Structure formats: C-alpha cells, structure tokens
Short mmCIF file of C-alpha atoms (C1' of nucleotides) in Angstrom, two decimals:
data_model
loop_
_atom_site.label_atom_id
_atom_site.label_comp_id
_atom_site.label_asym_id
_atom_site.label_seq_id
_atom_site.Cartn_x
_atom_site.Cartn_y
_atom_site.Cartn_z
CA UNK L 1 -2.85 35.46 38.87
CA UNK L 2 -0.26 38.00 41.00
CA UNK L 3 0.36 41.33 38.68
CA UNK L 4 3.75 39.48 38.86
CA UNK L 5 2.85 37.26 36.05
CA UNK L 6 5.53 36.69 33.03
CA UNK L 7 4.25 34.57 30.51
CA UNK L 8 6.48 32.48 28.28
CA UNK L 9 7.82 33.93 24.77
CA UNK L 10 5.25 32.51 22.67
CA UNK L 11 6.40 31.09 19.12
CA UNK L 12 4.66 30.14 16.07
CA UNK L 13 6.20 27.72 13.20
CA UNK L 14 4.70 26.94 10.27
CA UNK L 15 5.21 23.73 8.09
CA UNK L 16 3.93 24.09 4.53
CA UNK L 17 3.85 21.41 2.13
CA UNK L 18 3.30 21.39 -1.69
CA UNK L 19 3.84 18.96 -4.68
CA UNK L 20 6.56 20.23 -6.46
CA UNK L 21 7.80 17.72 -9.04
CA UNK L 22 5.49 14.58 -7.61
CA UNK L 23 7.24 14.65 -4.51
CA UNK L 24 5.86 16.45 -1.22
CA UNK L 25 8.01 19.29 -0.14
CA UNK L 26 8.05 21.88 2.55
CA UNK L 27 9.12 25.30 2.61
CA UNK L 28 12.32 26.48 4.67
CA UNK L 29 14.28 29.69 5.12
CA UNK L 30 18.41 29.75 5.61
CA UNK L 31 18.93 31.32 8.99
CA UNK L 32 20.77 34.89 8.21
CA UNK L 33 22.03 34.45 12.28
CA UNK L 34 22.85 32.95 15.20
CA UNK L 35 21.19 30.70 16.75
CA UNK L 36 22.07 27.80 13.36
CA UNK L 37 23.58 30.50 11.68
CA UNK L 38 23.30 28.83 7.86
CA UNK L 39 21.11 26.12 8.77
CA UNK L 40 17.37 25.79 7.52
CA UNK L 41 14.68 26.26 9.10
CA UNK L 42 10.76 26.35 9.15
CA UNK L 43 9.32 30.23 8.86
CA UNK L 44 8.32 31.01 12.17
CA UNK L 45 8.63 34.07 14.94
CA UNK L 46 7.06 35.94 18.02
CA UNK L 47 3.94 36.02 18.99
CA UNK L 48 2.72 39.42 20.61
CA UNK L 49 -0.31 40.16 22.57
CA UNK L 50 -3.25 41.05 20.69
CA UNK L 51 -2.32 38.84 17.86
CA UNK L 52 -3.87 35.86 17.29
CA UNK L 53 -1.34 32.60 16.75
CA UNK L 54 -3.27 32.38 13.33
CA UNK L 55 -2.29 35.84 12.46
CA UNK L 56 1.14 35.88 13.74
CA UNK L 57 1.60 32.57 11.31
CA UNK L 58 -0.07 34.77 8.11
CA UNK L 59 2.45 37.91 9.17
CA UNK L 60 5.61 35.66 9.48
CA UNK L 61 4.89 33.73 6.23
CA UNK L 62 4.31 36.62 4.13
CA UNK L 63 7.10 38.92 6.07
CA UNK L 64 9.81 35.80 6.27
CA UNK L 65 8.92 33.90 3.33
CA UNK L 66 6.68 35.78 0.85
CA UNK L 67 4.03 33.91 0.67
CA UNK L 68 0.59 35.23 1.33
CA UNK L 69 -2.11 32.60 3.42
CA UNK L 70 -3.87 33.25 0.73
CA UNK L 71 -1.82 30.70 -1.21
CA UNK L 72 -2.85 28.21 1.13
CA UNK L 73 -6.11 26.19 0.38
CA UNK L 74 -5.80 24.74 3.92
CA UNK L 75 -4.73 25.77 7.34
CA UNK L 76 -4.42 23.56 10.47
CA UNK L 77 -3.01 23.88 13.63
CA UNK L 78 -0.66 20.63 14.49
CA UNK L 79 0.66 20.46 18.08
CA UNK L 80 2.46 23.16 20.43
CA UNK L 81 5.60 21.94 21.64
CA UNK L 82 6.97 22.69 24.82
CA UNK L 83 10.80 24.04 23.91
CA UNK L 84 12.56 25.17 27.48
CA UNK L 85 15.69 24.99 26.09
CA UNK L 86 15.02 25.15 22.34
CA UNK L 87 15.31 28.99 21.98
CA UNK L 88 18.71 30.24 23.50
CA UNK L 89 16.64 33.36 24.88
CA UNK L 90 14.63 30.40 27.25
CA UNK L 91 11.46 28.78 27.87
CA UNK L 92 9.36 29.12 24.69
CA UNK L 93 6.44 27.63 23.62
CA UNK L 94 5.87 27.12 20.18
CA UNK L 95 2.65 26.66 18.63
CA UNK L 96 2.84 25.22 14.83
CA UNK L 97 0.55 25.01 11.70
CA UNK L 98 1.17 23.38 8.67
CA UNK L 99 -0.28 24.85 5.62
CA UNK L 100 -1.25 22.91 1.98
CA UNK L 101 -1.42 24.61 -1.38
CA UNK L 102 -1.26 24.24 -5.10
CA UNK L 103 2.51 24.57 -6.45
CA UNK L 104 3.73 28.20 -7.54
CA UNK L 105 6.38 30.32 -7.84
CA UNK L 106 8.25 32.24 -4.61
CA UNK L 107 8.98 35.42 -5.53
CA UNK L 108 12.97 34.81 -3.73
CA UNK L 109 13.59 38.92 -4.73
CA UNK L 110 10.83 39.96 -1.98
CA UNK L 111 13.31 38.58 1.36
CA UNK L 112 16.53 37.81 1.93
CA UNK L 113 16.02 34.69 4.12
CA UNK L 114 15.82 32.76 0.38
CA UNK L 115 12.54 31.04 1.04
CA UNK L 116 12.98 27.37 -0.60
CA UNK L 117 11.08 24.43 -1.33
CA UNK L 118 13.04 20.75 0.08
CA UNK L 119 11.81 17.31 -0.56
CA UNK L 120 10.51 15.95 2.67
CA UNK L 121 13.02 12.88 1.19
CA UNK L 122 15.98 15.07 1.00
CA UNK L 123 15.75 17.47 3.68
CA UNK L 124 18.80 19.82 4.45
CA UNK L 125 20.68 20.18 8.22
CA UNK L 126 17.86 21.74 10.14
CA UNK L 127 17.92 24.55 12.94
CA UNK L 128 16.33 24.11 16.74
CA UNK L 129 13.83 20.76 16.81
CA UNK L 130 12.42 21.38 13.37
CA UNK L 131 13.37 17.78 11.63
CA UNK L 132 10.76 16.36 14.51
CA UNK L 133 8.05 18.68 13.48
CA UNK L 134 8.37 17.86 9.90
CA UNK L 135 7.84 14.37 10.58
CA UNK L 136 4.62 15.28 13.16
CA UNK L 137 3.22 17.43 10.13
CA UNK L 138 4.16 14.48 7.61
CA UNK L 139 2.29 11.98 9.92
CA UNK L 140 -0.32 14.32 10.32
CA UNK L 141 -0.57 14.53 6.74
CA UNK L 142 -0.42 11.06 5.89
CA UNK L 143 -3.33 10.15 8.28
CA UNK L 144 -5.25 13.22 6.88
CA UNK L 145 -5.44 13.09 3.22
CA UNK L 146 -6.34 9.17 3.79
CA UNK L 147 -9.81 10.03 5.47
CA UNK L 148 -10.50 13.28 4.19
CA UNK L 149 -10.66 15.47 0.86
CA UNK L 150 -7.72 17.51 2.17
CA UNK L 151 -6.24 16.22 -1.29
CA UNK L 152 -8.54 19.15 -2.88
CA UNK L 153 -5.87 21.69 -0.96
CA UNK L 154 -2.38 20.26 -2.76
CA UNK L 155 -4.19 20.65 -6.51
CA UNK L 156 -5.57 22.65 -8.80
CA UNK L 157 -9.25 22.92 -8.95
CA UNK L 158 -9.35 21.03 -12.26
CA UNK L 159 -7.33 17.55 -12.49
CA UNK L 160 -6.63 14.45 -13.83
CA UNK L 161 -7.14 11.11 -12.09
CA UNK L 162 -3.37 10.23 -12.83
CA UNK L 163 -2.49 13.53 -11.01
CA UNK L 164 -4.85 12.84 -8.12
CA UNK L 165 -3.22 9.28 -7.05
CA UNK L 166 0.44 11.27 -7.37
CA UNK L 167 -0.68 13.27 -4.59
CA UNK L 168 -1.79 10.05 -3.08
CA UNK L 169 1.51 8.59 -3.93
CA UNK L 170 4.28 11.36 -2.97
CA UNK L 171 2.63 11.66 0.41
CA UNK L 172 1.82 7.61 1.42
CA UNK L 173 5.35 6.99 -0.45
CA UNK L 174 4.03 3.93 -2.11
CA UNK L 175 2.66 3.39 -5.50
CA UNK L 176 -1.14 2.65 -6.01
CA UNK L 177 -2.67 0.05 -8.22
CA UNK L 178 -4.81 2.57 -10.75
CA UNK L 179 -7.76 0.73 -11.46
CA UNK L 180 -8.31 -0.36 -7.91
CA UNK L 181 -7.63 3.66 -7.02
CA UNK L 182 -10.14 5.20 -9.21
CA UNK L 183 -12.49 2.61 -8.48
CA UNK L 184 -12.05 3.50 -4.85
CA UNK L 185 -12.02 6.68 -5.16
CA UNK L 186 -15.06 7.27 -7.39
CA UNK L 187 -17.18 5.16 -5.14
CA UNK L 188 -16.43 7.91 -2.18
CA UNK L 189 -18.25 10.28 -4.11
CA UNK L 190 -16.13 13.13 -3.29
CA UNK L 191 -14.78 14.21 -6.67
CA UNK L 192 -17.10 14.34 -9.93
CA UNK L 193 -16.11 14.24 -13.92
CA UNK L 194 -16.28 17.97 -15.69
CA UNK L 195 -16.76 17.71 -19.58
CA UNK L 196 -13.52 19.09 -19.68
CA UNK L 197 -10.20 17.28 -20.89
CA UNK L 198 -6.26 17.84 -20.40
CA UNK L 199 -4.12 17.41 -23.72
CA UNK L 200 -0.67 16.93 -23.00
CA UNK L 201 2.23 14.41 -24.92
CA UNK L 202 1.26 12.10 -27.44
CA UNK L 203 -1.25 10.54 -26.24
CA UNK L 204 -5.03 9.99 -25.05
CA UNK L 205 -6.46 13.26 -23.34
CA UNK L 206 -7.37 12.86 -19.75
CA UNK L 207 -10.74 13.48 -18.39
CA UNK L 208 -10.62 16.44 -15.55
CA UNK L 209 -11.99 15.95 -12.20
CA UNK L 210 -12.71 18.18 -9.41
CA UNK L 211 -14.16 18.04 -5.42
CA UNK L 212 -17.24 18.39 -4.99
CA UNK L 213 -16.61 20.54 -1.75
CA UNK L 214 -13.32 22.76 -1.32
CA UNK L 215 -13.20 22.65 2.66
CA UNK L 216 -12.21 19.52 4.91
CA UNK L 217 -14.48 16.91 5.02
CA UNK L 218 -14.01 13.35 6.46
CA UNK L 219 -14.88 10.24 4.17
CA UNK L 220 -16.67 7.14 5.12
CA UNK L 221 -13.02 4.97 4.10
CA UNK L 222 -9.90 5.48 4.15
CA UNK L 223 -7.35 5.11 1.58
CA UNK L 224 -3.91 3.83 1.68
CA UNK O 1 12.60 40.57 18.16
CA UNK O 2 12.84 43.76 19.81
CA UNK O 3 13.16 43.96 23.60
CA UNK O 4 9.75 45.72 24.35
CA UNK O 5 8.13 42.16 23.34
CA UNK O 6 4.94 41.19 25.37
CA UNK O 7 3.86 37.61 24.43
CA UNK O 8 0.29 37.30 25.43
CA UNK O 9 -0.80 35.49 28.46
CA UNK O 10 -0.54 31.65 28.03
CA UNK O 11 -3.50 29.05 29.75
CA UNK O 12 -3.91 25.53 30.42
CA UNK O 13 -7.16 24.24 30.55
CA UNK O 14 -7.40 20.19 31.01
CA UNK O 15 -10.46 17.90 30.03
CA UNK O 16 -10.00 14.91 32.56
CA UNK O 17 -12.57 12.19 31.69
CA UNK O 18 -13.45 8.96 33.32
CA UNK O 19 -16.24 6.38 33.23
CA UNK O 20 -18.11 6.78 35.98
CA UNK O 21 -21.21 4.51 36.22
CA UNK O 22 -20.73 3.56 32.65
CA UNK O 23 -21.29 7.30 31.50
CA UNK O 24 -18.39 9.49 30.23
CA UNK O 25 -17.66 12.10 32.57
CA UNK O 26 -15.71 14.62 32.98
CA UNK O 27 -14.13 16.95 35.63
CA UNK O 28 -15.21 20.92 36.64
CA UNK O 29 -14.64 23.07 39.45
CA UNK O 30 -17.30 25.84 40.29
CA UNK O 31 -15.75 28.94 39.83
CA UNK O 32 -15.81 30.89 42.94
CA UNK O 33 -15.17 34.49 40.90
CA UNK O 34 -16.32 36.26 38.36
CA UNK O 35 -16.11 35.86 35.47
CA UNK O 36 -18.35 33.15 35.26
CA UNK O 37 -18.92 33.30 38.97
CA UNK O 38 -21.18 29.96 40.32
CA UNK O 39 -20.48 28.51 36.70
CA UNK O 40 -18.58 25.59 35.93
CA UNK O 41 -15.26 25.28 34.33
CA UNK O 42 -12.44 22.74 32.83
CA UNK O 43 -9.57 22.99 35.32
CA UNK O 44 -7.17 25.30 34.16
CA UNK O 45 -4.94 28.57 34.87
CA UNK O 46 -2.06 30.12 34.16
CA UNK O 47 1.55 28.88 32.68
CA UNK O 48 4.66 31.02 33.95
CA UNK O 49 7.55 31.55 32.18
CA UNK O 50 9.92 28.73 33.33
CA UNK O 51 7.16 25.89 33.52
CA UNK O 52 6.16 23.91 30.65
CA UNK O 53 2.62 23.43 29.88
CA UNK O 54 2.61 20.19 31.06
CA UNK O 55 3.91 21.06 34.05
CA UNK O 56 1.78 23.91 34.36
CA UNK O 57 -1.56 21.43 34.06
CA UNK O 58 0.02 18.69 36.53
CA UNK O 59 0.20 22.25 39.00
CA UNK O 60 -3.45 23.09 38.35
CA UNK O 61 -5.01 19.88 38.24
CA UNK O 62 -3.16 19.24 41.62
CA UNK O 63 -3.85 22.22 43.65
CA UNK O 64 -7.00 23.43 42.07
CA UNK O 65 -8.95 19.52 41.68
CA UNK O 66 -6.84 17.54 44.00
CA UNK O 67 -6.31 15.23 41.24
CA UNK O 68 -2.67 13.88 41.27
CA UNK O 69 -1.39 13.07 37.34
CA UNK O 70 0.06 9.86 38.41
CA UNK O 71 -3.93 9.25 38.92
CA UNK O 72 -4.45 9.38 34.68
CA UNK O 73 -2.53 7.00 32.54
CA UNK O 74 -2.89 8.96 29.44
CA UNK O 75 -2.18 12.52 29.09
CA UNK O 76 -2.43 13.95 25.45
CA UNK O 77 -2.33 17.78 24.09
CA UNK O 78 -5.59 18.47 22.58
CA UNK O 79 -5.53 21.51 20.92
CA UNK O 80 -4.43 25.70 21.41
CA UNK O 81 -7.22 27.84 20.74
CA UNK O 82 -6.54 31.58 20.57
CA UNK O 83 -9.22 33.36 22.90
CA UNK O 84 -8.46 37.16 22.24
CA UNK O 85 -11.76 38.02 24.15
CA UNK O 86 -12.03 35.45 26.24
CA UNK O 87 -10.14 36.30 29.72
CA UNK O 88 -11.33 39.52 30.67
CA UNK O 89 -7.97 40.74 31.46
CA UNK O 90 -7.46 40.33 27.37
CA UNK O 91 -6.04 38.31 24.45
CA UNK O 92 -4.76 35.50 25.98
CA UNK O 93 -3.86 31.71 24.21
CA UNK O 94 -5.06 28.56 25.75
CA UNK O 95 -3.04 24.90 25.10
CA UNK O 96 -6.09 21.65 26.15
CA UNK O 97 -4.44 18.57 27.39
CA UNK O 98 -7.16 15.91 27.67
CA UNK O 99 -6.31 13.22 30.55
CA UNK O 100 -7.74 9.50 31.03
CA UNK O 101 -8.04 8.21 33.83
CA UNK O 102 -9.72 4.66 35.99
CA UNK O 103 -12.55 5.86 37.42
CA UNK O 104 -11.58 7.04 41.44
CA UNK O 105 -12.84 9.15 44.50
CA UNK O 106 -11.66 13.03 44.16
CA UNK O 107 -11.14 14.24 47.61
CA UNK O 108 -13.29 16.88 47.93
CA UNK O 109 -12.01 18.44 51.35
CA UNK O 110 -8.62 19.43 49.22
CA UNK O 111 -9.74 22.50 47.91
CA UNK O 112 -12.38 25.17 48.02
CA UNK O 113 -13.33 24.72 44.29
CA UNK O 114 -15.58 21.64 44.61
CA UNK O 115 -14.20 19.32 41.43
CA UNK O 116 -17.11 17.02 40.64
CA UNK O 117 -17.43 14.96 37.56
CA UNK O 118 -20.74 15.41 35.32
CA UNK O 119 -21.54 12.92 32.72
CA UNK O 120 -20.80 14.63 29.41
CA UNK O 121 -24.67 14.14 28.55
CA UNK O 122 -25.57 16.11 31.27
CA UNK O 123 -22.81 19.29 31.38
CA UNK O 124 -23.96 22.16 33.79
CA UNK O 125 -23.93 25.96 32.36
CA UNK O 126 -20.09 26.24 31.59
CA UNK O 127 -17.84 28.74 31.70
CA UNK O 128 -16.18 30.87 29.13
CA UNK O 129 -15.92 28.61 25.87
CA UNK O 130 -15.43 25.52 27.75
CA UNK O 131 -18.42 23.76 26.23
CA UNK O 132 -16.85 23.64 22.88
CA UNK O 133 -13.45 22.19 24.51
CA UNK O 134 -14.82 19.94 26.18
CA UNK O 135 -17.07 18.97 22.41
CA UNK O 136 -13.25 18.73 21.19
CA UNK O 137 -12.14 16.47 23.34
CA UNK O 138 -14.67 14.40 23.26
CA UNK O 139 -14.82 13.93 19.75
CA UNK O 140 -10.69 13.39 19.61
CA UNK O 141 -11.36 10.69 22.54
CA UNK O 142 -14.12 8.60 20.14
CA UNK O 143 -11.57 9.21 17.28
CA UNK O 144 -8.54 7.78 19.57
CA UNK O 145 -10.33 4.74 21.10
CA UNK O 146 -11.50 3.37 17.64
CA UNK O 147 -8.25 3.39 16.37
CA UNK O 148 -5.82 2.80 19.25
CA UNK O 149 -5.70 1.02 22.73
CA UNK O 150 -6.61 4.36 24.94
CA UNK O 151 -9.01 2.06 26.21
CA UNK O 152 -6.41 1.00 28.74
CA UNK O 153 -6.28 3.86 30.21
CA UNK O 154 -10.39 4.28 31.44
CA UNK O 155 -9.94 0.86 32.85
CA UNK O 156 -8.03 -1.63 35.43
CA UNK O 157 -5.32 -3.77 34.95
CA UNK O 158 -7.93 -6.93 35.11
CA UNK O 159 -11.22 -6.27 33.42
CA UNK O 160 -14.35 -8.29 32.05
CA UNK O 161 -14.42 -8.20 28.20
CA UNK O 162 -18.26 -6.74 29.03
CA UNK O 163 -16.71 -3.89 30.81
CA UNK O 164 -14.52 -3.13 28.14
CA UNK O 165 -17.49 -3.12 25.82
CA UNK O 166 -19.33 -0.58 28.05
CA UNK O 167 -16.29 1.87 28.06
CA UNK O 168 -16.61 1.59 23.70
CA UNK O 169 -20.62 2.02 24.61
CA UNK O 170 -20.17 4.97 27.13
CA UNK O 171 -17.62 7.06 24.30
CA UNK O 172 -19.39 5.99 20.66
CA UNK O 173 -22.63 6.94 22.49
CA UNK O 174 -24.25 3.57 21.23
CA UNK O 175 -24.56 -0.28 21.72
CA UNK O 176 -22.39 -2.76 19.94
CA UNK O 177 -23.33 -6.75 19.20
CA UNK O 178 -21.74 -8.64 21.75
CA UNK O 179 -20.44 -11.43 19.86
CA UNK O 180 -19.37 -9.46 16.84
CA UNK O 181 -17.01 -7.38 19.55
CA UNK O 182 -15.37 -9.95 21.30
CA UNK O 183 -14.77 -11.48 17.91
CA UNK O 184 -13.30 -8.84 16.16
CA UNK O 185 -11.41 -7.11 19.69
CA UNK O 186 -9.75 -10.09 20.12
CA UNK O 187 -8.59 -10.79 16.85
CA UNK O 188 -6.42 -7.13 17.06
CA UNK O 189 -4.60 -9.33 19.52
CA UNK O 190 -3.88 -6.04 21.98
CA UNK O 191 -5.61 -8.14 24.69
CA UNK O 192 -4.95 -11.79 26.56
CA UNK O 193 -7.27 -13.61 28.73
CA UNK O 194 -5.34 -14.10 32.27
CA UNK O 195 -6.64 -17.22 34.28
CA UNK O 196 -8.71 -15.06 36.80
CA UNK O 197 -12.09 -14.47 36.80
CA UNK O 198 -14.26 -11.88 38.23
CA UNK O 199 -17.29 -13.24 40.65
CA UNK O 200 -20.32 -10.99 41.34
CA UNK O 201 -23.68 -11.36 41.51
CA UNK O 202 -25.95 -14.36 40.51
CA UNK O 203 -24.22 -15.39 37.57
CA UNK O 204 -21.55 -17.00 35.69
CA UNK O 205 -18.38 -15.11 36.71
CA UNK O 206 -16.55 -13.44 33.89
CA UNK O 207 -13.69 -14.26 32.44
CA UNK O 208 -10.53 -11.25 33.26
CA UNK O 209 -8.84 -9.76 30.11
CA UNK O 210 -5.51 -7.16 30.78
CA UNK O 211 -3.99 -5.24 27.37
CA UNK O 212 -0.97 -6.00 25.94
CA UNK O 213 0.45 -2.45 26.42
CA UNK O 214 -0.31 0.24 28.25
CA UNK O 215 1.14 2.78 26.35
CA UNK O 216 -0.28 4.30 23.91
CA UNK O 217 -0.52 1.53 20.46
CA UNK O 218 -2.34 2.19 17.13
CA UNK O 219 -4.27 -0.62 15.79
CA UNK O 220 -5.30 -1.83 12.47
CA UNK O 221 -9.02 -1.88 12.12
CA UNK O 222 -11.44 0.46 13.84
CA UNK O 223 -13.70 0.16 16.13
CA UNK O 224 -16.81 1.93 15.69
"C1'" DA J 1 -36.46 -23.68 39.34
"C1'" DC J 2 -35.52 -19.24 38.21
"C1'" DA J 3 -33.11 -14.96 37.35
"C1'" DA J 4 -29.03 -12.80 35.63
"C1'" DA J 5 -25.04 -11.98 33.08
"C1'" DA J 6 -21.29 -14.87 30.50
"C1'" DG J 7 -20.09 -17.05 26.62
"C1'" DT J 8 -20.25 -18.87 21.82
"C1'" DG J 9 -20.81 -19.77 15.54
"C1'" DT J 10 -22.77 -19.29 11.05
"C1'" DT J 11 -24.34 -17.02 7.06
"C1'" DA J 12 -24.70 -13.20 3.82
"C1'" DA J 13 -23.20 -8.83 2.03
"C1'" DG J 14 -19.71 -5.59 1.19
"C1'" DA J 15 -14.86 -4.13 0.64
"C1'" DA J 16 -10.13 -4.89 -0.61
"C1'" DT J 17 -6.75 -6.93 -3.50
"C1'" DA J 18 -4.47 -8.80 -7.45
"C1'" DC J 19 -4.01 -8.59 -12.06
"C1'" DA J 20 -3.55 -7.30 -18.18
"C1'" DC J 21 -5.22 -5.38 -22.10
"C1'" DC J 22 -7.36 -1.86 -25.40
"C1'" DC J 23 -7.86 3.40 -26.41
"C1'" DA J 24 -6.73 7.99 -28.19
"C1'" DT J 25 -3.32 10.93 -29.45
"C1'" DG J 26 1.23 13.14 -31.63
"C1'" DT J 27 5.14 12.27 -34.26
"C1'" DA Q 1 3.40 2.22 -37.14
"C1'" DC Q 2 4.96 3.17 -32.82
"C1'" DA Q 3 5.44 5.27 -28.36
"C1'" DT Q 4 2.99 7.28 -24.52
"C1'" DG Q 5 0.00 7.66 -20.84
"C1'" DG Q 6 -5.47 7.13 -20.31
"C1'" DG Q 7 -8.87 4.15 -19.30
"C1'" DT Q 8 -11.43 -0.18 -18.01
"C1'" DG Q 9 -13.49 -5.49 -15.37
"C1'" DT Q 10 -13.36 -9.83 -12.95
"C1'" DA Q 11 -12.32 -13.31 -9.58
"C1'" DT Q 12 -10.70 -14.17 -4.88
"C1'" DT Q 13 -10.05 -13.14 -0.21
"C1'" DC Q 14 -11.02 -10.69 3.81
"C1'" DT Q 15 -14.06 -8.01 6.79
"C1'" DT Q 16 -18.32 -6.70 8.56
"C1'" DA Q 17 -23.02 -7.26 10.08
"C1'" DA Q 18 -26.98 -9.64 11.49
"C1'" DC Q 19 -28.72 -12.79 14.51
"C1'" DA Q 20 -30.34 -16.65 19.38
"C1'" DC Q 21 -29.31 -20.03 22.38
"C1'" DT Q 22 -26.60 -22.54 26.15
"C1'" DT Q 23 -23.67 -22.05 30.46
"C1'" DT Q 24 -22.68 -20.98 35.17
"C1'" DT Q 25 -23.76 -19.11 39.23
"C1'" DG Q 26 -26.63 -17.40 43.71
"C1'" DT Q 27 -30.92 -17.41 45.82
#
DNA sequence: ACAAAAGTGTTAAGAATACACCCATGT
DNA sequence: ACATGGGTGTATTCTTAACACTTTTGT
C-alpha cells in the first residue's frame, strides 16, 4: 500500500520423497552453519522478487542438493507455514513443495551440504520446524497416492505388480493382501499389462505394468 | 543470503463462503481502483513483515469487509499461487485462506468497498485471477465436506437434519435421497438428536440435530 | 379436509475382506 | 527336487442405491 511497504523474507522448502530400499525416504542436507549447525535439514532458501516460488524450489534443489526437477515425475505445492520466529533473521514465511521421483543416484561430489536420503522411519535430529513438515508431506502423501495415480511418479515407467503394492506398502506402512490388491487395482483401470516380463532370482518372471497416463489423475476408489 | 535481498511482495486473498438462501456464496468487494476498477474481487491485500498471514487476512477481512473472524468457525489455508504478472506493481506471491462461516448480515455502512455475497453460480466479472481461486476453493470445500464434519461450520448449533442436507445440496451442486442420507449421516455418528424441535410453517416440526465436534474431524465414508 | 414438510424400511447390486494353493524359473 | 517369488478364485460381509407412503402440523 504506502511506498513504506517491507514484505516478509519469503522461504521455500522442499520435501522429496523416493523408495529407496522399499521404504519411503526423503532427502536432507547437514547444515554447514548456524542456525542447527550439524543438524539436517530439508533443501530450502530465499525467495527473491521476480522468481517464482516454483523456480526458487528448482534453483535450491539443484544448487543445495544436486538434483535437477527434472528428476522429479511430480511436483506439488503442500502448505506455507507461517514461521515468525522460526528463522533467527525474523518473520519468514515459508512456502513448501514436496517432490516424488524414481530412485537414483546423488551425485554427493557436486555440494558440500552432503545431500542424503533418510527413512521417513528413522529420521535424524532435524533443524527449524522441519520434523512437522515431513509428517504434513507424509500425510499428504498417504491421502494422495490412495485416490490418485501419483504412484506412477515413485516408479519406473515399466513395473511389476509386486513392486507396485511396495510403493503402496512403504507409504500406508501396512502390508496388503496381493490378490485382493491386484484385483483392486486392475479393476481401476489405471495401469495396463505390456508383453513385456522382468527376470530376476530363481523364479517365475513377472509380467510388467505401466499407467496408462503419467500426470495426476484422481480414481473413482480409494485404496488403503 | 546476501544483504541486498528483496523478497517479493506477499498477498492474502480470502474466499469467505456461506449458504445464503440455500446457494453457496461467497464474499467480494467492488474495487474502487484500477486495476480492475468497478470489478469484483476476493478480499485481500497486503502482508507486512512482522504479521503472519493469518493475521494479515483477519486485518483485511476486518477493515476492508467488516467481517470479524470470530464470525467464521473454520479458517483453512487454501493454496499460494505465484502471480508474477498479476499486481501491476510486479511479481508478487499470493497465500488463499478459505473461511466458513453461518450465514449473517455484513454491515454494509463499515466500509466504502461494498462486500456483498454472490452465489457462486452467479459470480460477477472478477478481478485479476480471482475466478480461478475462488474455482479452487470451491472444489477443496466439496472435497472437505464429503470427507469431514466442515459442515458444522455453514450451520447453527441446532439444525434440522433437512437443512443439513441442503448445505451437502448447495456444495455437491446436486440432490441427494432423503432417506438414504439420514441413514447413512447418522450412522458416522458425528451428530445427536437433542430433544428440541424446530416449529415453522404448516407442518410437522423437525426434529434439531447439533455435531459432535466442532472442530475440524475426518470421517470414514464419504459423502457424495 | 387439505397442503406442506417431516419422518421412516426393504430389497438388490456392488465393493471389500478373508483366505490357500499351483506356476515358472534357476540352481 | 527344492527354494523363490509370481500368479490366481470364491464365499461372506458390508455398503450403496433405488424407491413411496404415513405423520404432524396450521389454516
């Protein structure tokens, strides 16, 4: 309003979860300083003018953590938090997105804020608030990969059945019955059969599935 | 980071809704200046450094619609969209909080703005992107009352089990069997008959239901 | 007696759950 | 031949959906 106006520093954090092992992880950097100095912590930084809070989250990640958004088959935008006193600097607001992708390799040589993947189980002492936003981005991803595809963004674009209810299992943190899974899951006629099969161990080869679409899309029923 | 940072300017824009002769409304304020002069727009302006956006939207809503918070019983963060272009005076980031409220008189001698609620099936020209915020919230409101109590929050303490029907009639945007509701409403047990009853017109008077909570409570099935 | 909204039950179809064995492969 | 994970069907229970008449009141 008045040429007097001083916005709030404007944050962005970004949670981003893969399978890594069958369990759902999310990616954290060791603080090099002060503020929780040796503590981990989600990647996340300013926002300037001009930049979007989309592209601030691409910079940081691939800056901070060395991972490109192009890793990331899915991008959403969870909930800004209010944080007056979480930044010792003051009032910030922090706007956060959690990101999904298929498991691979950070290149730890390109930063020296050791980018590393936790177990949401087994998560390490965290800097500022970032244990609740974890849990907001785990809730958020529970209740999304029940009623949507958003499964599609944690695997790669051929799979096995088996692999598909792990997904479903690391992130509900139950087990599934299998026949009553694929049953389920066929009938929602988001994934189809390819001709193609996975060999692997001594045993029967596994038929490989994919999505039929590779962008969110809500399903009639949910699982879980 | 460095201290020539400029975060951009930060919004609040709020999507108050209430029934209001069994339509879903929602609240606008003609804009007096350009931009957009003589259009209407969400209630909304400008969060300092200092305030939290919460704050900042119980400020706006106050002086700009003469609509105290303590008049909506739910109060929920929507969604920050990044509007580079949007505010002429440049890239600026806007956080939604969509409020519920029972259905009440705004005083319309409070301000100069003229708040008035317009059923969301009849929206005037809007402002800036406010069409599609007010799309958002409406579709997160639908989402929310299947699932949870928010219901609560668009009605009185006391109400007829056929007034809560017309609040799920006025949101889902279509009728619902009468028996089948009842039956299956009451059986999420988030609801208790009281012993009053509710006399008007030339009819059998109606039977007064209150909820369980009124805070906030996720249910099991869906309503829909 | 009539108009107007309140209140109430049954049946059929669809979805969820529980549960155990045979199949294809490598060693 | 055996160990390993892949793949499949049925019976029961629960949930949803479709549907019409009687009750209580004021005029």
């Amino acid at each position: 309003m008045s040429n007097t106006y001083q916005p709030p520093i404007l944050t962005v954090d970004s949670v981003i979860f893969m399978i890594i092992n069958d369990e759902l992880s999310v990616l954290l950097i060791e603080r090099a300083d002060e503020p929780f100095k040796g503590k981990w912590a989600l990647p996340g930084g300013y926002c300037a003018a001009g930049e979007t809070t989309h592209a601030a989250m691409a910079r940081i990640l691939s800056t901070k953590a060395g991972l490109k958004t192009t890793s990331l088959s899915l991008v959403e935008q969870l909930y800004t938090f209010d944080t007056v006193a979480r930044d010792p600097r003051g009032h910030a607001v922090s706007v956060t997105y959690m990101g999904l992708g298929e498991a691979i390799e950070i290149k730890k040589s390109s930063t020296a804020q050791k980018p590393q993947f936790f177990p949401v189980k087994k998560l390490p002492e965290l800097a500022y608030d970032h244990g609740d936003i974890i849990k907001y981005a785990n809730d958020r991803l529970i209740s999304k990969i029940s009623y949507t595809n958003a499964a599609y963004a944690l695997l790669p674009k051929l799979f096995t059945m088996t692999q598909l209810q792990s997904v479903y299992e690391a992130i509900l943190g139950h087990d599934l019955d299998k026949r009553n899974f694929r049953k389920k899951y066929l009938s929602l006629d988001i994934v189809e059969p390819t001709s193609d099969y996975y060999q692997e161990g001594a045993h029967r080869p596994a038929q490989l599935y994919k999505f039929k679409q590779q962008n969110l899309q809500t399903h009639s029923r949910s699982i879980d």
